[in-house]
């Protein structure tokens, strides 16, 4: 019985840690994208003029990548070709976590 309880507690802790990791990765990626100017089209707090861009993602939303398909997520890297390596690494880890 004790073993079962320990397993349940450990599984629950793993789920919470995984969710927190995704959330932290999203926030880091959001900061990079905003810093690289993506918010000028992809943030309703900045502008609502580009409806097509906002339909892809809105950095103002808590769950900003929710509308992005698995095929669209990697395209973020194309927009970051001139970004510093550290920024590209943050977004790449975010994409990998979202696709996992």
PDB file of C-alpha atoms in Angstrom:
ATOM      1  CA  UNK A   1       0.000   0.000   0.000  1.00  0.00           C
ATOM      2  CA  UNK A   2       2.777   2.440   0.904  1.00  0.00           C
ATOM      3  CA  UNK A   3       4.553   1.753  -2.368  1.00  0.00           C
ATOM      4  CA  UNK A   4       1.377   2.645  -4.276  1.00  0.00           C
ATOM      5  CA  UNK A   5       1.040   5.936  -2.430  1.00  0.00           C
ATOM      6  CA  UNK A   6       4.696   6.790  -3.054  1.00  0.00           C
ATOM      7  CA  UNK A   7       4.276   6.046  -6.765  1.00  0.00           C
ATOM      8  CA  UNK A   8       1.176   8.250  -6.985  1.00  0.00           C
ATOM      9  CA  UNK A   9       2.922  11.123  -5.188  1.00  0.00           C
ATOM     10  CA  UNK A  10       6.010  10.852  -7.399  1.00  0.00           C
ATOM     11  CA  UNK A  11       3.923  10.772 -10.580  1.00  0.00           C
ATOM     12  CA  UNK A  12       1.990  13.828  -9.457  1.00  0.00           C
ATOM     13  CA  UNK A  13       5.207  15.678  -8.681  1.00  0.00           C
ATOM     14  CA  UNK A  14       6.583  14.805 -12.110  1.00  0.00           C
ATOM     15  CA  UNK A  15       3.474  16.176 -13.836  1.00  0.00           C
ATOM     16  CA  UNK A  16       3.648  19.431 -11.883  1.00  0.00           C
ATOM     17  CA  UNK A  17       7.352  19.811 -12.663  1.00  0.00           C
ATOM     18  CA  UNK A  18       6.757  19.157 -16.367  1.00  0.00           C
ATOM     19  CA  UNK A  19       3.940  21.707 -16.527  1.00  0.00           C
ATOM     20  CA  UNK A  20       6.072  24.275 -14.725  1.00  0.00           C
ATOM     21  CA  UNK A  21       8.940  23.619 -17.140  1.00  0.00           C
ATOM     22  CA  UNK A  22       6.702  24.224 -20.152  1.00  0.00           C
ATOM     23  CA  UNK A  23       5.358  27.402 -18.547  1.00  0.00           C
ATOM     24  CA  UNK A  24       8.848  28.713 -17.797  1.00  0.00           C
ATOM     25  CA  UNK A  25       9.967  27.847 -21.339  1.00  0.00           C
ATOM     26  CA  UNK A  26       6.996  29.727 -22.765  1.00  0.00           C
ATOM     27  CA  UNK A  27       7.782  32.823 -20.709  1.00  0.00           C
ATOM     28  CA  UNK A  28      11.433  32.776 -21.733  1.00  0.00           C
ATOM     29  CA  UNK A  29      10.480  32.360 -25.404  1.00  0.00           C
ATOM     30  CA  UNK A  30       7.886  35.140 -25.103  1.00  0.00           C
ATOM     31  CA  UNK A  31      10.573  37.501 -23.747  1.00  0.00           C
ATOM     32  CA  UNK A  32      12.911  36.645 -26.621  1.00  0.00           C
ATOM     33  CA  UNK A  33      10.208  37.137 -29.245  1.00  0.00           C
ATOM     34  CA  UNK A  34       9.128  40.447 -27.742  1.00  0.00           C
ATOM     35  CA  UNK A  35      12.755  41.538 -27.536  1.00  0.00           C
ATOM     36  CA  UNK A  36      13.277  40.704 -31.210  1.00  0.00           C
ATOM     37  CA  UNK A  37      10.303  42.872 -32.241  1.00  0.00           C
ATOM     38  CA  UNK A  38       7.731  40.147 -32.917  1.00  0.00           C
ATOM     39  CA  UNK A  39       5.302  41.901 -30.583  1.00  0.00           C
ATOM     40  CA  UNK A  40       4.818  44.726 -33.062  1.00  0.00           C
ATOM     41  CA  UNK A  41       2.548  42.373 -35.040  1.00  0.00           C
ATOM     42  CA  UNK A  42       1.929  39.520 -32.584  1.00  0.00           C
ATOM     43  CA  UNK A  43       0.818  41.348 -29.416  1.00  0.00           C
ATOM     44  CA  UNK A  44      -2.650  42.862 -29.001  1.00  0.00           C
ATOM     45  CA  UNK A  45      -1.289  45.049 -26.195  1.00  0.00           C
ATOM     46  CA  UNK A  46       0.908  46.754 -28.805  1.00  0.00           C
ATOM     47  CA  UNK A  47      -1.258  46.697 -31.934  1.00  0.00           C
ATOM     48  CA  UNK A  48      -4.394  45.052 -33.326  1.00  0.00           C
ATOM     49  CA  UNK A  49      -3.809  46.148 -36.924  1.00  0.00           C
ATOM     50  CA  UNK A  50      -2.337  42.877 -38.224  1.00  0.00           C
ATOM     51  CA  UNK A  51      -5.163  40.374 -37.773  1.00  0.00           C
ATOM     52  CA  UNK A  52      -3.367  37.700 -39.814  1.00  0.00           C
ATOM     53  CA  UNK A  53      -0.333  37.788 -37.516  1.00  0.00           C
ATOM     54  CA  UNK A  54      -2.501  37.775 -34.401  1.00  0.00           C
ATOM     55  CA  UNK A  55      -4.357  34.734 -35.735  1.00  0.00           C
ATOM     56  CA  UNK A  56      -1.053  32.831 -35.648  1.00  0.00           C
ATOM     57  CA  UNK A  57      -0.144  33.825 -32.072  1.00  0.00           C
ATOM     58  CA  UNK A  58      -0.684  36.688 -29.653  1.00  0.00           C
ATOM     59  CA  UNK A  59       2.122  37.243 -27.145  1.00  0.00           C
ATOM     60  CA  UNK A  60      -0.333  39.075 -24.902  1.00  0.00           C
ATOM     61  CA  UNK A  61      -2.262  35.838 -24.220  1.00  0.00           C
ATOM     62  CA  UNK A  62      -1.213  33.613 -21.320  1.00  0.00           C
ATOM     63  CA  UNK A  63      -1.326  30.511 -23.558  1.00  0.00           C
ATOM     64  CA  UNK A  64       0.097  32.376 -26.548  1.00  0.00           C
ATOM     65  CA  UNK A  65       1.247  29.331 -28.587  1.00  0.00           C
ATOM     66  CA  UNK A  66      -2.104  27.496 -28.338  1.00  0.00           C
ATOM     67  CA  UNK A  67      -3.108  28.223 -31.956  1.00  0.00           C
ATOM     68  CA  UNK A  68       0.244  27.244 -33.418  1.00  0.00           C
ATOM     69  CA  UNK A  69       0.337  23.890 -35.173  1.00  0.00           C
ATOM     70  CA  UNK A  70       3.232  21.465 -34.856  1.00  0.00           C
ATOM     71  CA  UNK A  71       4.255  22.511 -38.379  1.00  0.00           C
ATOM     72  CA  UNK A  72       4.175  26.236 -37.572  1.00  0.00           C
ATOM     73  CA  UNK A  73       6.134  26.150 -34.293  1.00  0.00           C
ATOM     74  CA  UNK A  74       9.550  25.473 -35.913  1.00  0.00           C
ATOM     75  CA  UNK A  75       9.004  28.433 -38.245  1.00  0.00           C
ATOM     76  CA  UNK A  76       9.717  30.703 -35.286  1.00  0.00           C
ATOM     77  CA  UNK A  77      13.391  29.834 -35.729  1.00  0.00           C
ATOM     78  CA  UNK A  78      13.387  31.290 -39.241  1.00  0.00           C
ATOM     79  CA  UNK A  79      12.449  34.673 -37.816  1.00  0.00           C
ATOM     80  CA  UNK A  80      15.389  34.503 -35.402  1.00  0.00           C
ATOM     81  CA  UNK A  81      18.230  33.926 -37.880  1.00  0.00           C
ATOM     82  CA  UNK A  82      19.978  37.136 -36.837  1.00  0.00           C
ATOM     83  CA  UNK A  83      19.220  36.728 -33.114  1.00  0.00           C
ATOM     84  CA  UNK A  84      21.997  35.940 -30.653  1.00  0.00           C
ATOM     85  CA  UNK A  85      22.736  32.243 -30.190  1.00  0.00           C
ATOM     86  CA  UNK A  86      21.438  32.341 -26.605  1.00  0.00           C
ATOM     87  CA  UNK A  87      18.057  33.656 -27.798  1.00  0.00           C
ATOM     88  CA  UNK A  88      17.838  31.024 -30.541  1.00  0.00           C
ATOM     89  CA  UNK A  89      18.639  28.331 -27.977  1.00  0.00           C
ATOM     90  CA  UNK A  90      15.811  29.502 -25.689  1.00  0.00           C
ATOM     91  CA  UNK A  91      13.266  29.434 -28.511  1.00  0.00           C
ATOM     92  CA  UNK A  92      14.537  26.090 -29.809  1.00  0.00           C
ATOM     93  CA  UNK A  93      14.113  24.523 -26.337  1.00  0.00           C
ATOM     94  CA  UNK A  94      10.609  26.023 -26.150  1.00  0.00           C
ATOM     95  CA  UNK A  95       9.693  24.519 -29.535  1.00  0.00           C
ATOM     96  CA  UNK A  96      11.072  21.113 -28.564  1.00  0.00           C
ATOM     97  CA  UNK A  97       9.096  21.168 -25.289  1.00  0.00           C
ATOM     98  CA  UNK A  98       5.878  22.154 -27.075  1.00  0.00           C
ATOM     99  CA  UNK A  99       6.311  19.373 -29.633  1.00  0.00           C
ATOM    100  CA  UNK A 100       7.121  16.734 -26.997  1.00  0.00           C
TER     101      UNK A 100
END
